Structure formats: C-alpha cells, structure tokens
C-alpha cells in the first residue's frame, strides 16, 4: 500500500512498519516489478520506512541471542556517503544490533556491521556488488559460535569473529532506507 499508515507484519510478532514515518513527503513508492511480488523504491534523499521498537526487537543483540537480518536490495547508483539500507541504531550512539550500509565514497561496496560504537568492538563484513542487479542479503549473528556470517544470493561470502562483547541491544526503532532520527542525509 502507498497510503500513510502501516505495512502489516503478518507474523505473530506484529512488528508493523510505517511508510515515511507518517510523513507523505518521506514515503517510498511501491513498485509492483520488484524481485518478489513488488518492492518499495527509495529516492536516496528522504524516503524511509520505520518499525517502532517492541519487546521482540529489544531482544536483538542481547547476550546469547542469535539472529538473522534478511533483505533484497537493488542499487542504481554507487553510495555517496554511508547510505543506510537498514539499521537499529540509537540516536545517542551506543550499542547497536546491526547497520547495513554503503560506506563513504566507495563504489559498489556494502557493509554489514554489529557493535558497541566504541571503535574496538565493531566487527563488520563487506562485499562488492554490481549496480542495477537484485541481491539477496542475509546477515547472521551466531552467539553459539561467536561468528558473524554474511551471505549474498545464498552463498557465504564472508564471516568474522563476533567481538562485540555480548550486549549490543537497544530500544531504538528499526529504520529502512535511512539512518536514525538524528542523522539525516544518508538515505539509500
């Protein structure tokens, strides 16, 4: 739907999302020709989707909590400055369960990071992609093996040791297509 309101989460968790954070000028546009049944197109300037924090989302990043972030993406232009595909990042800094971004001025490289925002415990994996092509990205934090895994199109392309120290959860909302509320201008 392209109406202001919610995008329904049909799972038992009901983590519904809001187009444009309720602002029509920030809404991505629905495109029926997406990879699987359609997709939202983001303008790279201001569009976003937000998911209000919930008790289920609070658990992501807690000690001993393994989790997976999965998405499809398609980029028409190289990133120009840490453009965020999705993140659960607190506006005040601090621990974060994930951030998936294109790094500053590096063409065609996307980064998945997990961390504590302390310049030490911020493990990340990265991978170069081609423009104008669909990619299925899966990022896994496995606390049993203390490993972060990064899959593209079903193939493991990178992994690294999870050095986050255990606690990286927060109460921030999930943002798709933008950075957190206090860091504008980094839209995907």
Short mmCIF file of C-alpha atoms in Angstrom, two decimals:
data_model
loop_
_atom_site.label_atom_id
_atom_site.label_comp_id
_atom_site.label_asym_id
_atom_site.label_seq_id
_atom_site.Cartn_x
_atom_site.Cartn_y
_atom_site.Cartn_z
CA UNK A 1 0.00 0.00 0.00
CA UNK A 2 1.17 3.55 -0.65
CA UNK A 3 -1.17 5.15 1.89
CA UNK A 4 0.16 6.76 5.04
CA UNK A 5 -0.20 4.16 7.73
CA UNK A 6 1.20 0.77 8.41
CA UNK A 7 2.76 -2.02 6.44
CA UNK A 8 1.40 -5.05 8.22
CA UNK A 9 3.65 -7.71 9.69
CA UNK A 10 1.59 -10.87 9.34
CA UNK A 11 3.74 -12.85 11.78
CA UNK A 12 2.74 -13.40 15.40
CA UNK A 13 5.14 -10.58 16.37
CA UNK A 14 3.14 -7.88 14.53
CA UNK A 15 6.10 -5.52 14.16
CA UNK A 16 4.20 -3.28 11.76
CA UNK A 17 6.05 -0.63 9.81
CA UNK A 18 5.14 2.95 8.91
CA UNK A 19 5.78 4.48 5.49
CA UNK A 20 7.73 7.72 5.72
CA UNK A 21 7.37 7.73 9.50
CA UNK A 22 3.84 9.06 8.85
CA UNK A 23 5.02 11.93 6.59
CA UNK A 24 3.83 11.75 2.97
CA UNK A 25 6.97 13.60 1.77
CA UNK A 26 9.19 10.81 3.19
CA UNK A 27 7.29 7.82 1.76
CA UNK A 28 8.98 5.38 -0.60
CA UNK A 29 6.96 4.42 -3.68
CA UNK A 30 5.56 0.92 -4.22
CA UNK A 31 6.73 -0.75 -7.44
CA UNK A 32 4.95 -3.95 -8.50
CA UNK A 33 8.00 -5.07 -10.52
CA UNK A 34 10.21 -5.78 -7.51
CA UNK A 35 12.09 -9.06 -7.19
CA UNK A 36 9.42 -10.98 -5.25
CA UNK A 37 5.89 -9.60 -5.69
CA UNK A 38 6.96 -5.95 -5.66
CA UNK A 39 9.21 -3.65 -3.70
CA UNK A 40 9.41 -0.16 -2.29
CA UNK A 41 11.63 2.26 -4.24
CA UNK A 42 13.58 4.81 -2.22
CA UNK A 43 14.68 8.15 -3.68
CA UNK A 44 18.06 8.23 -1.89
CA UNK A 45 17.24 11.63 -0.36
CA UNK A 46 14.49 11.32 2.22
CA UNK A 47 12.36 8.17 1.83
CA UNK A 48 12.19 5.69 4.68
CA UNK A 49 10.19 3.03 6.47
CA UNK A 50 10.23 2.78 10.27
CA UNK A 51 9.36 -0.04 12.64
CA UNK A 52 8.60 1.10 16.16
CA UNK A 53 10.56 -0.74 18.82
CA UNK A 54 8.91 -3.71 20.51
CA UNK A 55 9.80 -6.27 23.15
CA UNK A 56 10.76 -8.75 20.39
CA UNK A 57 13.05 -6.22 18.70
CA UNK A 58 14.58 -5.26 22.07
CA UNK A 59 15.98 -8.79 22.33
CA UNK A 60 18.09 -8.44 19.17
CA UNK A 61 21.66 -8.07 20.37
CA UNK A 62 21.06 -9.28 23.92
CA UNK A 63 23.59 -11.65 25.48
CA UNK A 64 23.26 -15.12 23.95
CA UNK A 65 20.74 -14.02 21.33
CA UNK A 66 21.47 -15.18 17.81
CA UNK A 67 19.51 -13.56 14.99
CA UNK A 68 19.30 -13.09 11.23
CA UNK A 69 18.67 -9.97 9.12
CA UNK A 70 17.44 -10.74 5.62
CA UNK A 71 16.57 -8.44 2.72
CA UNK A 72 16.57 -7.90 -1.02
CA UNK A 73 18.21 -4.76 -2.44
CA UNK A 74 18.86 -3.18 -5.82
CA UNK A 75 21.08 -0.14 -6.25
CA UNK A 76 21.07 2.07 -9.33
CA UNK A 77 23.90 4.36 -8.21
CA UNK A 78 27.02 3.92 -6.06
CA UNK A 79 26.72 5.04 -2.43
CA UNK A 80 27.96 8.55 -1.77
CA UNK A 81 28.29 8.55 2.00
CA UNK A 82 27.45 5.70 4.38
CA UNK A 83 23.94 5.37 2.97
CA UNK A 84 21.85 3.12 5.19
CA UNK A 85 19.81 0.23 3.81
CA UNK A 86 18.60 -0.65 7.32
CA UNK A 87 19.74 -0.22 10.90
CA UNK A 88 18.65 -0.36 14.52
CA UNK A 89 20.91 2.40 15.76
CA UNK A 90 20.22 4.64 18.76
CA UNK A 91 20.37 8.37 18.02
CA UNK A 92 22.63 8.89 21.04
CA UNK A 93 25.19 6.32 19.88
CA UNK A 94 25.84 3.26 21.96
CA UNK A 95 25.33 -0.42 21.18
CA UNK A 96 23.53 -1.44 18.02
CA UNK A 97 22.39 -4.89 16.81
CA UNK A 98 23.05 -4.09 13.14
CA UNK A 99 23.67 -1.48 10.47
CA UNK A 100 23.69 -2.36 6.76
CA UNK A 101 25.20 0.47 4.71
CA UNK A 102 27.15 1.52 1.70
CA UNK A 103 30.39 3.07 3.06
CA UNK A 104 31.65 6.59 2.38
CA UNK A 105 32.56 7.13 -1.25
CA UNK A 106 33.49 3.53 -2.03
CA UNK A 107 31.67 2.42 -5.13
CA UNK A 108 29.67 -0.79 -5.06
CA UNK A 109 30.74 -1.99 -1.58
CA UNK A 110 28.10 -2.66 1.04
CA UNK A 111 28.87 -3.24 4.70
CA UNK A 112 27.12 -5.10 7.50
CA UNK A 113 28.26 -4.15 10.97
CA UNK A 114 27.31 -5.09 14.51
CA UNK A 115 28.73 -3.31 17.50
CA UNK A 116 29.11 -1.24 20.58
CA UNK A 117 30.16 2.06 18.96
CA UNK A 118 33.46 2.12 20.81
CA UNK A 119 35.92 1.84 17.87
CA UNK A 120 37.05 -1.57 19.15
CA UNK A 121 34.12 -3.96 19.19
CA UNK A 122 32.58 -3.20 15.82
CA UNK A 123 33.08 -6.33 13.71
CA UNK A 124 31.87 -6.00 10.16
CA UNK A 125 31.88 -7.82 6.89
CA UNK A 126 31.78 -6.25 3.44
CA UNK A 127 31.22 -7.32 -0.14
CA UNK A 128 31.40 -5.66 -3.57
CA UNK A 129 28.23 -5.73 -5.69
CA UNK A 130 27.27 -4.66 -9.20
CA UNK A 131 24.80 -1.87 -9.82
CA UNK A 132 21.39 -2.48 -11.44
CA UNK A 133 21.11 -6.02 -10.12
CA UNK A 134 18.99 -7.62 -7.40
CA UNK A 135 20.81 -9.10 -4.40
CA UNK A 136 19.51 -11.23 -1.57
CA UNK A 137 21.48 -10.37 1.56
CA UNK A 138 21.47 -12.37 4.79
CA UNK A 139 23.47 -11.32 7.86
CA UNK A 140 23.65 -13.74 10.79
CA UNK A 141 24.90 -13.20 14.33
CA UNK A 142 25.54 -16.64 15.84
CA UNK A 143 26.30 -16.28 19.54
CA UNK A 144 26.89 -20.03 19.97
CA UNK A 145 29.95 -19.90 17.69
CA UNK A 146 30.71 -16.16 18.24
CA UNK A 147 30.66 -15.69 14.48
CA UNK A 148 29.04 -13.19 12.11
CA UNK A 149 28.10 -14.57 8.69
CA UNK A 150 27.33 -12.64 5.50
CA UNK A 151 25.54 -14.33 2.60
CA UNK A 152 24.82 -12.91 -0.85
CA UNK A 153 22.36 -14.79 -3.07
CA UNK A 154 22.57 -17.87 -0.86
CA UNK A 155 26.38 -18.10 -0.84
CA UNK A 156 28.52 -17.43 2.23
CA UNK A 157 30.80 -14.62 1.09
CA UNK A 158 32.39 -13.59 4.35
CA UNK A 159 32.48 -14.32 8.05
CA UNK A 160 34.28 -12.86 11.04
CA UNK A 161 34.61 -13.38 14.76
CA UNK A 162 31.94 -11.66 16.85
CA UNK A 163 33.96 -9.40 19.17
CA UNK A 164 31.04 -7.27 20.33
CA UNK A 165 31.34 -8.48 23.91
CA UNK A 166 27.80 -9.79 24.09
CA UNK A 167 25.42 -6.89 24.77
CA UNK A 168 24.56 -4.84 21.69
CA UNK A 169 20.79 -4.45 22.04
CA UNK A 170 18.92 -1.14 22.34
CA UNK A 171 15.41 0.32 22.28
CA UNK A 172 15.80 2.26 19.01
CA UNK A 173 13.32 1.82 16.17
CA UNK A 174 14.30 -0.10 13.04
CA UNK A 175 14.80 2.20 10.05
CA UNK A 176 14.81 1.06 6.41
CA UNK A 177 16.25 3.37 3.76
CA UNK A 178 17.61 5.98 6.19
CA UNK A 179 19.80 6.48 9.24
CA UNK A 180 18.48 7.12 12.74
CA UNK A 181 16.41 10.23 13.54
CA UNK A 182 19.36 12.49 14.41
CA UNK A 183 21.49 11.71 11.34
CA UNK A 184 19.78 12.88 8.16
CA UNK A 185 21.01 12.81 4.58
CA UNK A 186 22.28 9.23 4.48
CA UNK A 187 19.33 7.67 2.68
CA UNK A 188 19.62 4.62 0.42
#
